[in-house]
Coordinates of C-alpha atoms and ligand atoms in Angstrom, one line a residue:
M1 CA 0.0 0.0 0.0
S2 CA 1.4 3.4 -0.9
F3 CA 0.1 6.9 0.1
D4 CA 1.1 10.5 -0.3
A5 CA 1.2 11.1 3.4
V6 CA 1.4 8.5 6.2
I7 CA 0.8 10.0 9.6
V8 CA 2.0 8.2 12.7
G9 CA -0.2 9.3 15.7
A10 CA -3.8 10.5 15.8
G11 CA -3.5 13.1 18.5
I12 CA -4.6 16.7 17.8
L13 CA -1.5 17.3 15.6
G14 CA -1.8 14.1 13.6
S15 CA -5.6 14.7 13.2
S16 CA -4.9 18.3 12.0
V17 CA -2.3 17.0 9.4
A18 CA -4.8 14.4 8.2
Y19 CA -7.6 17.0 8.0
F20 CA -5.6 19.5 5.9
A21 CA -3.9 16.9 3.7
S22 CA -7.2 15.1 2.9
E23 CA -8.9 18.4 2.3
N24 CA -6.2 19.1 -0.4
G25 CA -6.8 15.8 -2.1
L26 CA -3.8 13.9 -0.8
K27 CA -4.0 10.2 -0.3
V28 CA -3.6 9.8 3.4
A29 CA -3.1 7.0 5.9
V30 CA -3.0 7.3 9.7
I31 CA -1.5 4.7 12.0
E32 CA -2.6 5.1 15.7
K33 CA -1.7 2.6 18.4
E34 CA -4.9 3.3 20.4
K35 CA -8.4 2.3 19.4
E36 CA -9.5 5.9 19.0
P37 CA -8.0 9.4 18.4
G38 CA -6.6 11.8 21.0
V39 CA -6.4 9.7 24.1
H40 CA -3.0 11.0 25.3
S41 CA -1.9 14.7 25.7
T42 CA -4.8 15.7 23.5
Y43 CA -7.2 14.5 26.1
R44 CA -5.1 14.9 29.2
N45 CA -4.5 18.7 29.0
T46 CA -5.9 21.8 30.4
G47 CA -8.2 22.4 27.4
V48 CA -7.5 26.1 26.9
V49 CA -7.3 27.7 23.4
H50 CA -4.6 30.2 24.3
R51 CA -4.2 33.7 23.0
P52 CA -0.5 34.6 22.4
F53 CA -0.1 37.4 25.0
Y54 CA 2.3 35.4 27.2
L55 CA 4.5 34.3 24.3
N56 CA 7.6 36.5 24.0
P57 CA 7.9 37.0 20.2
D58 CA 11.7 37.1 20.4
R59 CA 12.0 33.6 21.9
R60 CA 8.7 31.9 20.9
K61 CA 7.9 33.3 17.5
A62 CA 6.6 30.0 16.0
S63 CA 4.3 29.3 19.0
A64 CA 3.0 32.9 18.8
F65 CA 2.2 32.5 15.1
A66 CA 0.7 29.1 15.8
A67 CA -1.6 30.4 18.6
A68 CA -2.6 33.6 16.7
R69 CA -3.3 31.9 13.3
S70 CA -5.0 28.8 14.7
Y71 CA -7.5 30.7 16.9
P72 CA -9.9 31.9 14.2
F73 CA -9.8 28.5 12.5
L74 CA -10.6 26.6 15.7
K75 CA -13.4 29.0 16.6
M76 CA -14.9 28.6 13.2
F77 CA -14.4 24.8 13.1
V78 CA -16.0 24.1 16.5
K79 CA -19.0 26.5 15.8
E80 CA -19.6 25.0 12.3
K81 CA -19.4 21.4 13.6
G82 CA -21.4 22.1 16.8
L83 CA -18.5 21.2 19.2
Y84 CA -17.8 22.7 22.7
W85 CA -16.5 26.3 22.9
N86 CA -16.7 28.5 26.0
Q87 CA -15.0 31.9 25.5
L88 CA -14.8 32.8 29.2
G89 CA -11.3 34.4 29.2
T90 CA -8.2 34.0 31.3
L91 CA -7.0 36.3 34.1
E92 CA -3.2 36.0 34.7
V93 CA -2.2 37.6 38.0
S94 CA 1.1 38.7 39.5
T95 CA 1.6 38.6 43.3
D96 CA 4.9 40.6 43.5
D97 CA 6.8 43.4 41.7
Q98 CA 8.8 41.1 39.5
G99 CA 5.6 39.5 38.3
A100 CA 4.0 42.9 37.7
G101 CA 6.9 43.6 35.3
V102 CA 6.1 40.5 33.3
I103 CA 2.4 41.5 33.1
R104 CA 3.4 44.8 31.6
N105 CA 5.5 42.9 29.0
Y106 CA 2.3 40.9 28.1
E107 CA 0.7 44.1 26.9
R108 CA 3.5 44.6 24.3
W109 CA 3.7 40.9 23.4
A110 CA -0.1 40.8 22.9
R111 CA 0.1 43.7 20.5
E112 CA 3.2 42.3 18.6
N113 CA 1.5 38.9 18.3
G114 CA -1.5 40.4 16.7
M115 CA -4.1 40.6 19.4
E116 CA -6.7 43.4 19.1
E117 CA -6.7 46.0 21.9
S118 CA -10.3 45.2 22.6
E119 CA -9.3 41.6 23.6
Y120 CA -7.4 42.5 26.7
L121 CA -7.1 44.8 29.8
I122 CA -4.5 45.4 32.5
L123 CA -6.1 45.4 35.9
D124 CA -4.9 46.7 39.3
E125 CA -5.5 45.2 42.7
K126 CA -9.0 46.7 43.1
E127 CA -10.0 45.9 39.5
I128 CA -8.9 42.3 40.0
S129 CA -11.1 41.8 43.1
A130 CA -14.0 43.6 41.3
I131 CA -14.2 40.9 38.6
E132 CA -12.9 38.0 40.6
P133 CA -13.6 38.5 44.3
S134 CA -11.7 35.4 45.4
V135 CA -8.5 36.3 43.6
K136 CA -5.7 38.5 45.0
G137 CA -2.9 40.1 43.0
K138 CA -0.9 43.3 42.4
L139 CA -1.5 43.5 38.7
A140 CA -3.2 41.2 36.2
F141 CA -3.6 40.7 32.4
L142 CA -7.2 39.9 31.4
S143 CA -7.4 38.1 28.1
K144 CA -11.1 38.2 27.2
T145 CA -10.9 35.8 24.2
D146 CA -9.2 32.6 25.7
A147 CA -11.6 29.8 25.3
V148 CA -12.2 26.3 26.9
V149 CA -12.6 23.4 24.5
N150 CA -12.4 19.6 24.4
F151 CA -9.4 19.0 22.2
K152 CA -10.2 15.2 22.0
Q153 CA -13.6 16.1 20.5
I154 CA -11.9 18.3 17.9
S155 CA -9.4 15.6 17.1
E156 CA -12.2 13.0 16.7
K157 CA -14.2 15.3 14.3
M158 CA -11.1 16.0 12.2
M159 CA -10.4 12.2 11.9
E160 CA -14.0 11.5 11.0
L161 CA -13.9 14.2 8.3
S162 CA -10.6 12.9 7.0
E163 CA -12.0 9.4 6.8
G164 CA -15.0 10.7 4.9
R165 CA -12.6 12.1 2.3
G166 CA -10.9 8.8 1.9
A167 CA -8.1 8.7 4.5
R168 CA -7.3 5.1 5.6
V169 CA -7.0 4.9 9.4
F170 CA -5.4 2.0 11.2
Y171 CA -6.4 2.1 14.9
G172 CA -4.9 -0.3 17.4
C173 CA -1.7 -0.5 15.3
R174 CA 1.7 0.5 16.6
T175 CA 4.4 1.8 14.4
V176 CA 7.6 -0.2 15.1
S177 CA 10.1 1.4 12.6
V178 CA 10.2 4.1 10.0
Y179 CA 12.8 4.4 7.2
P180 CA 14.1 7.4 5.3
D181 CA 12.7 6.1 2.0
G182 CA 9.2 6.3 3.4
E183 CA 8.7 2.7 4.4
I184 CA 7.0 1.9 7.7
V185 CA 6.7 -1.3 9.7
Y186 CA 3.7 -1.4 12.0
S187 CA 2.1 -4.1 14.1
C188 CA -1.6 -4.9 14.5
D189 CA -2.9 -7.8 16.7
G190 CA 0.6 -9.2 16.9
S191 CA 1.2 -9.4 13.1
E192 CA 3.7 -7.1 11.4
K193 CA 2.7 -5.2 8.2
K194 CA 4.3 -2.7 5.8
I195 CA 3.1 0.5 4.3
S196 CA 4.9 3.3 2.5
G197 CA 4.4 7.0 1.9
R198 CA 5.9 9.7 -0.4
S199 CA 6.0 11.5 2.9
V200 CA 5.9 10.2 6.5
I201 CA 4.9 12.5 9.4
V202 CA 5.8 11.2 12.8
V203 CA 3.6 13.0 15.4
A204 CA 3.6 10.2 18.0
G205 CA 3.9 12.4 21.2
G206 CA 6.4 10.8 23.7
E207 CA 7.4 8.1 21.2
T208 CA 8.6 10.4 18.4
F209 CA 12.0 10.9 20.1
N210 CA 13.0 7.2 19.9
L211 CA 11.8 6.9 16.4
A212 CA 13.9 9.9 15.5
V213 CA 17.0 8.6 17.3
T214 CA 16.8 5.4 15.3
N215 CA 16.9 7.6 12.2
G216 CA 20.1 9.4 13.3
L217 CA 19.0 12.3 15.6
K218 CA 21.9 13.0 17.9
G219 CA 22.7 15.5 20.7
Y220 CA 19.4 15.5 22.5
A221 CA 17.6 13.7 25.3
Q222 CA 14.0 13.7 26.4
L223 CA 12.4 14.1 29.8
H224 CA 8.7 13.6 30.8
F225 CA 6.9 15.9 33.2
R226 CA 3.5 14.9 34.5
G227 CA 0.9 17.5 35.3
D228 CA -1.5 16.5 38.1
Y229 CA -4.9 18.2 38.7
W230 CA -7.3 18.3 41.7
K231 CA -11.0 18.7 41.3
L232 CA -12.6 21.5 43.3
S233 CA -16.0 21.0 44.9
E234 CA -18.9 22.4 42.9
E235 CA -19.6 25.0 45.6
K236 CA -16.0 26.3 45.7
G237 CA -15.7 26.2 41.9
K238 CA -18.5 28.8 41.6
F239 CA -16.2 31.3 43.3
F240 CA -14.2 31.6 40.1
R241 CA -15.7 32.8 36.8
R242 CA -12.8 32.2 34.4
N243 CA -9.4 30.5 34.2
I244 CA -6.9 32.1 36.7
Y245 CA -3.2 31.8 35.9
T246 CA -0.2 33.3 37.7
V247 CA 3.1 34.5 36.3
P248 CA 5.4 31.4 36.3
R249 CA 7.7 30.9 39.2
F250 CA 10.5 29.4 37.1
P251 CA 10.7 31.5 34.0
N252 CA 13.7 29.5 32.7
F253 CA 11.7 26.3 32.5
P254 CA 8.9 25.7 30.0
F255 CA 6.1 25.2 32.5
L256 CA 3.2 27.3 33.7
D257 CA 2.4 27.3 37.4
P258 CA -0.7 25.5 38.7
H259 CA -3.8 27.5 37.9
I260 CA -7.5 27.4 38.4
I261 CA -9.3 26.1 35.3
K262 CA -12.8 25.7 34.0
R263 CA -13.4 22.3 32.3
H264 CA -15.7 21.5 29.3
T265 CA -17.4 19.1 31.7
G266 CA -18.6 22.1 33.8
G267 CA -16.2 21.4 36.7
T268 CA -13.4 23.5 38.1
E269 CA -9.9 22.1 38.8
I270 CA -6.6 23.2 40.0
G271 CA -3.3 22.2 38.4
P272 CA -1.2 21.1 36.6
N273 CA 2.3 21.0 38.2
A274 CA 5.4 19.5 36.5
F275 CA 6.4 16.3 38.1
L276 CA 9.4 14.4 36.6
V277 CA 8.4 10.8 35.7
P278 CA 10.4 8.1 34.1
G279 CA 8.3 7.3 31.0
P280 CA 5.8 8.8 28.5
Y281 CA 2.8 7.0 30.0
D282 CA 3.5 7.1 33.8
Y283 CA 0.1 8.7 34.5
E284 CA -0.2 7.3 38.0
G285 CA 1.9 6.9 41.1
T286 CA 4.0 9.4 43.1
F287 CA 7.2 7.2 43.1
S288 CA 8.8 7.1 46.5
K289 CA 12.3 6.6 45.1
I290 CA 12.7 10.1 43.9
L291 CA 16.4 10.0 43.2
K292 CA 16.1 6.8 41.1
N293 CA 13.2 8.5 39.4
V294 CA 15.3 11.5 38.5
L295 CA 18.4 9.6 37.3
G296 CA 16.5 7.0 35.4
S297 CA 14.1 9.4 33.7
G298 CA 13.4 9.8 30.1
E299 CA 15.4 8.8 27.0
G300 CA 18.7 9.7 25.5
P301 CA 22.3 9.9 26.8
F302 CA 22.7 10.7 30.5
P303 CA 25.6 13.2 29.9
I304 CA 23.1 15.5 28.1
K305 CA 20.8 15.5 31.2
A306 CA 23.7 15.8 33.7
K307 CA 24.0 19.5 33.5
L308 CA 20.3 20.0 34.2
F309 CA 20.4 17.6 37.2
T310 CA 23.1 19.8 38.7
D311 CA 21.2 23.0 38.2
V312 CA 20.0 24.2 41.6
E313 CA 16.9 26.0 40.1
F314 CA 15.8 22.9 38.2
M315 CA 16.2 20.6 41.2
K316 CA 14.1 23.1 43.2
L317 CA 11.4 22.8 40.6
V318 CA 11.6 19.0 40.6
F319 CA 11.3 18.7 44.4
A320 CA 8.7 21.4 44.8
D321 CA 6.5 19.8 42.1
W322 CA 7.1 16.3 43.5
R323 CA 5.6 17.6 46.8
I324 CA 2.7 19.1 44.9
S325 CA 1.9 15.7 43.4
L326 CA 2.3 13.9 46.7
F327 CA 0.5 16.2 49.1
K328 CA -2.8 17.8 48.3
S329 CA -2.0 20.5 50.9
S330 CA 1.1 21.6 48.8
M331 CA -1.1 22.2 45.7
I332 CA -3.6 24.1 47.9
K333 CA -0.8 26.2 49.4
K334 CA 0.5 27.0 45.9
V335 CA -2.9 28.3 44.6
S336 CA -3.6 30.1 47.9
E337 CA -0.9 32.5 46.9
F338 CA -3.4 34.0 44.5
A339 CA -6.8 32.5 45.4
T340 CA -8.5 33.1 48.8
G341 CA -10.6 30.7 50.8
I342 CA -9.6 27.3 49.3
T343 CA -8.9 24.6 51.9
S344 CA -7.8 21.0 51.5
G345 CA -11.4 19.9 52.0
D346 CA -12.4 21.8 48.8
A347 CA -10.2 19.5 46.7
I348 CA -12.5 16.5 46.3
G349 CA -10.5 14.1 44.2
R350 CA -7.7 13.8 41.5
G351 CA -8.3 15.0 38.0
I352 CA -6.9 13.3 34.8
S353 CA -3.1 13.7 34.6
G354 CA -1.2 14.5 31.4
I355 CA 2.4 14.2 30.4
R356 CA 4.6 16.7 28.6
H357 CA 7.6 15.4 26.6
N358 CA 10.4 17.9 26.8
I359 CA 13.6 17.8 24.7
I360 CA 16.8 19.0 26.1
D361 CA 20.3 19.5 24.7
K362 CA 23.5 20.2 26.6
N363 CA 22.4 23.7 27.4
G364 CA 19.0 22.7 28.9
F365 CA 15.4 22.9 27.7
L366 CA 14.4 23.9 24.2
S367 CA 11.7 26.4 24.3
E368 CA 10.0 25.6 21.0
P369 CA 8.9 22.6 18.9
F370 CA 11.3 21.6 16.1
F371 CA 11.3 19.3 13.1
Y372 CA 13.9 16.7 12.2
I373 CA 13.8 15.6 8.6
K374 CA 15.5 12.4 7.4
G375 CA 14.8 11.5 3.7
R376 CA 11.0 11.4 3.3
V377 CA 10.3 11.4 7.0
L378 CA 9.5 14.5 9.1
F379 CA 9.5 14.1 13.0
V380 CA 7.9 16.7 15.2
L381 CA 9.7 17.0 18.6
N382 CA 9.2 19.0 21.8
Y383 CA 5.6 19.6 20.8
N384 CA 4.3 21.0 24.1
S385 CA 1.9 23.8 25.2
P386 CA 0.3 25.6 23.5
G387 CA 0.6 22.7 21.1
A388 CA -3.1 21.7 21.1
T389 CA -4.1 25.3 20.3
G390 CA -1.4 25.7 17.6
S391 CA -2.0 22.3 15.8
P392 CA -3.8 23.8 12.7
W393 CA -0.9 26.2 12.0
Y394 CA 1.8 23.5 12.7
A395 CA -0.1 21.1 10.4
S396 CA -0.1 23.7 7.7
V397 CA 3.6 24.4 8.1
I398 CA 4.4 20.7 7.9
L399 CA 2.6 20.3 4.6
T400 CA 4.1 23.5 3.2
I401 CA 7.7 22.5 4.1
L402 CA 7.2 19.0 2.6
S403 CA 6.0 20.5 -0.6
K404 CA 8.8 23.2 -0.7
R405 CA 11.3 20.4 -0.5
G406 CA 9.7 18.4 -3.3
I407 CA 8.7 15.5 -1.0
L408 CA 5.1 16.2 -1.6
N409 CA 3.6 17.8 -4.7
A410 CA 0.5 19.9 -4.0
N411 CA -1.0 23.3 -4.5
Y412 CA -2.7 23.8 -1.2
K413 CA -5.7 25.9 -0.4
N414 CA -7.3 26.7 3.0
L415 CA -4.1 26.2 5.1
V416 CA -3.8 28.2 8.4
I417 CA -0.7 30.1 7.5
S418 CA -0.5 33.7 6.4
D419 CA 2.4 33.3 4.0
E420 CA 5.3 30.9 3.4
S421 CA 7.8 33.1 5.3
E422 CA 6.2 32.0 8.6
T423 CA 7.6 28.5 8.0
F424 CA 11.1 29.9 8.7
S425 CA 10.1 30.5 12.4
V426 CA 10.3 26.7 12.9
K427 CA 13.7 25.2 13.4
V428 CA 14.4 22.3 11.0
L429 CA 17.2 19.8 11.6
E430 CA 18.5 17.4 9.0
Ligands
FAD501 C1 -0.8 18.7 31.4 C2 -0.9 19.4 30.1 C3 -1.6 20.5 29.9 C4 -1.7 21.2 28.7 N1 -2.5 22.2 28.5 C5 -2.6 22.7 27.2 C6 -3.6 23.7 27.0 O1 -4.4 24.1 27.8 N2 -3.7 24.3 25.7 C7 -2.8 23.8 24.7 O2 -2.9 24.4 23.6 N3 -1.9 22.8 24.9 C8 -1.8 22.3 26.1 N4 -1.0 21.2 26.3 C9 -0.1 20.8 25.2 C10 -0.9 19.9 24.3 O3 -1.8 19.0 25.0 C11 0.0 19.1 23.4 O4 1.0 19.9 22.8 C12 -0.7 18.3 22.3 O5 -1.8 17.6 22.8 C13 0.2 17.4 21.6 O6 -0.5 16.7 20.6 P1 0.1 15.5 19.8 O7 -0.9 15.1 18.8 O8 1.5 15.9 19.4 O9 0.3 14.4 20.9 P2 -0.7 13.3 21.5 O10 -2.0 13.8 21.8 O11 0.1 12.7 22.7 O12 -0.8 12.3 20.4 C14 0.2 11.4 20.0 C15 -0.5 10.1 19.4 O13 0.5 9.2 18.9 C16 0.1 7.9 19.2 N5 1.3 7.1 19.2 C17 2.4 7.1 20.0 N6 3.3 6.2 19.6 C18 2.8 5.6 18.6 C19 3.3 4.6 17.7 N7 4.5 4.0 17.9 N8 2.5 4.1 16.7 C20 1.3 4.7 16.5 N9 0.8 5.6 17.2 C21 1.5 6.1 18.3 C22 -0.5 8.1 20.6 O14 -1.3 7.0 21.0 C23 -1.2 9.4 20.5 O15 -2.6 9.2 20.1 C24 -0.9 20.6 27.6 C25 -0.2 19.4 27.8 C26 -0.2 18.8 29.0 C27 0.6 17.5 29.1

């Protein structure tokens, strides 16, 4: 069997690639190891369609483009298909002077990243408590257009539409190997099969790294950080009207601090933290052997991770977030820095944890997703938040780059990208 594009993984990114490729008449196949789309990070995330105010355009240009360009597409798509969309907004608060400086930067970044002035406000202490009486802060950024969605639902709809246009989807089939000439070996019900593509797009979440390494990627390692959530009681949840974030404590690391979030289910939760776990699917357990957990974590050569593990700031984050996973009281203490009146008794059970797959090199964390291309195969690595939001743009960039390199031959319409120059914001390794 031969296809124009074989996609490995049907999360929100794989589904987006399948959607745009099939819309443009390409012969598409998707190989997904689970029985349905979007069951990993796509389902296990916070569910916010982020506006790009918090993305420094000097350091995170691609993510800023991705969030800005994908927003109108996602809004139109969910409305047209009757899917969940709740545009309740996000309030990001600072509790100290340093954080207040960051909030002021957000105003500039929002403008530079294309947000309309009518979409946001800067609020002082009094104005914060006027709109959110249970929140305290010195200064805050109110983004009125952030929305809550169900990314799994969006992924399912994109896959359904792609199948309707002729895409072949192999659920319950695991990709075992990919080769630069476009051949793929995958396994279904214990038997191995082969398929080939003029292009292969590997968007397999935490498994992409190992598939890239077997295709020659060098100089990187991967770590996994679990985000745990706690559910707030219905009564306490009503105290908060929108998503409440704070300026991140550890700005050198790619994690947001635990926040208060509104779910598409109608519930309110607090989380996520960033708890280092050994593997891509360690959704449960708090691992009493923390040192073994740290040293044996992730994939790739230990010397690349060594510098990070001797960084005092990083180890502070590891231990602080380990405590947050282990003790409900630590999570409550964290959010009590900006939310009043929440006690341990208000956290009534654990939510659904999700795992980020972060790539590091000898200098530490990479801040943006990047592509690795080997022959006809494109791997997407370090695809973290706001990755679910940015999937339509990243899918468009992937197809454009494959076409520019002559791997695919297509004249695309309806891609979510303003012009080809935007593709240069994504780092491509070969
Ligand atoms: C805790 C948390 C909170 C987040 N919050 C937000 C948010 O609010 N907003 C936002 O925009 N982003 C958020 N993100 C980021 C976002 O969820 C991810 O960037 C996005 O879901 C990644 O999508 P994906 O398709 O690359 O990966 P996934 O959803 O993980 O999909 C990968 C797919 O590949 C499949 N697969 C893996 N290996 C194989 C194989 N060998 N063969 C076949 N199939 C395979 C998997 O089964 C899976 O279905 C959050 C992430 C986390 C973890």
